[in-house]
Amino acid sequence: MFTFDDYIVFVDESGDHSLTSIDQSYPIFVLAFCVFEKKHHEENVTPATLKFKFKYFRHDQVIFAGRRMIMQA
């Protein structure tokens, strides 16, 4: 049986959650998350992410955030 300690959760948001002053040029709010079993993340996701970073950026200091990636690319 699994417990909460067996999982890792990543959460991110984009946009503005305010309903009092909506930005007409970006009138959305997005909340997304990924849930991984820690073992799967350690054995599969982390190695695949490092491989991707070294292949396309030639280092592992890349931070996967849209605005940061655009500036670094």
Coordinates of C-alpha atoms in Angstrom, one line a residue:
M1 CA 0.0 0.0 0.0
F2 CA 1.3 3.5 -0.9
T3 CA 1.4 6.5 1.4
F4 CA 1.8 10.2 0.7
D5 CA 5.5 9.8 1.4
D6 CA 5.8 7.6 -1.7
Y7 CA 5.0 10.5 -4.0
I8 CA 6.6 13.8 -5.1
V9 CA 4.4 16.6 -6.5
F10 CA 5.4 19.5 -8.8
V11 CA 2.9 22.4 -9.1
D12 CA 3.1 25.5 -11.4
E13 CA 0.8 28.3 -12.3
S14 CA 0.5 30.9 -15.1
G15 CA -1.6 33.9 -15.5
D16 CA -3.4 36.0 -12.9
H17 CA -6.0 34.6 -10.5
S18 CA -7.6 37.9 -9.8
L19 CA -11.2 38.3 -10.9
T20 CA -11.3 42.0 -10.0
S21 CA -9.0 43.2 -12.8
I22 CA -8.6 40.8 -15.7
D23 CA -5.7 41.4 -18.0
Q24 CA -7.4 41.4 -21.5
S25 CA -4.1 40.5 -23.2
Y26 CA -3.8 37.3 -21.1
P27 CA -7.2 36.6 -19.6
I28 CA -6.5 33.1 -18.3
F29 CA -5.3 31.3 -15.2
V30 CA -3.7 27.9 -15.4
L31 CA -2.8 25.6 -12.5
A32 CA -1.0 22.4 -13.4
F33 CA 0.7 19.6 -11.5
C34 CA 2.5 16.3 -11.9
V35 CA 2.5 13.5 -9.4
F36 CA 5.3 10.9 -9.5
E37 CA 6.1 7.9 -7.4
K38 CA 9.4 8.9 -5.9
K39 CA 11.1 5.6 -7.0
H40 CA 9.9 6.2 -10.6
H41 CA 11.1 9.9 -10.5
E42 CA 14.5 8.9 -9.1
E43 CA 15.1 6.0 -11.5
N44 CA 13.5 7.4 -14.7
V45 CA 12.6 11.0 -14.7
T46 CA 15.8 12.5 -13.2
P47 CA 18.2 10.6 -15.5
A48 CA 16.0 11.4 -18.6
T49 CA 15.9 15.1 -17.6
L50 CA 19.7 15.3 -17.1
K51 CA 20.2 13.5 -20.5
F52 CA 17.9 16.0 -22.2
K53 CA 19.7 19.0 -20.6
F54 CA 23.2 17.8 -21.6
K55 CA 22.1 17.0 -25.1
Y56 CA 20.4 20.3 -25.9
F57 CA 22.0 22.8 -23.5
R58 CA 25.4 21.1 -22.9
H59 CA 25.0 21.6 -19.1
D60 CA 22.6 20.8 -16.4
Q61 CA 22.0 24.3 -14.9
V62 CA 19.0 25.0 -17.1
I63 CA 15.8 25.8 -15.2
F64 CA 12.7 24.6 -16.9
A65 CA 10.5 27.7 -16.7
G66 CA 9.1 29.2 -19.9
R67 CA 10.4 32.7 -19.4
R68 CA 13.8 31.6 -18.2
M69 CA 14.2 29.1 -21.1
I70 CA 13.5 31.7 -23.7
M71 CA 16.1 34.0 -22.3
Q72 CA 18.7 31.3 -22.1
A73 CA 18.1 29.7 -25.5

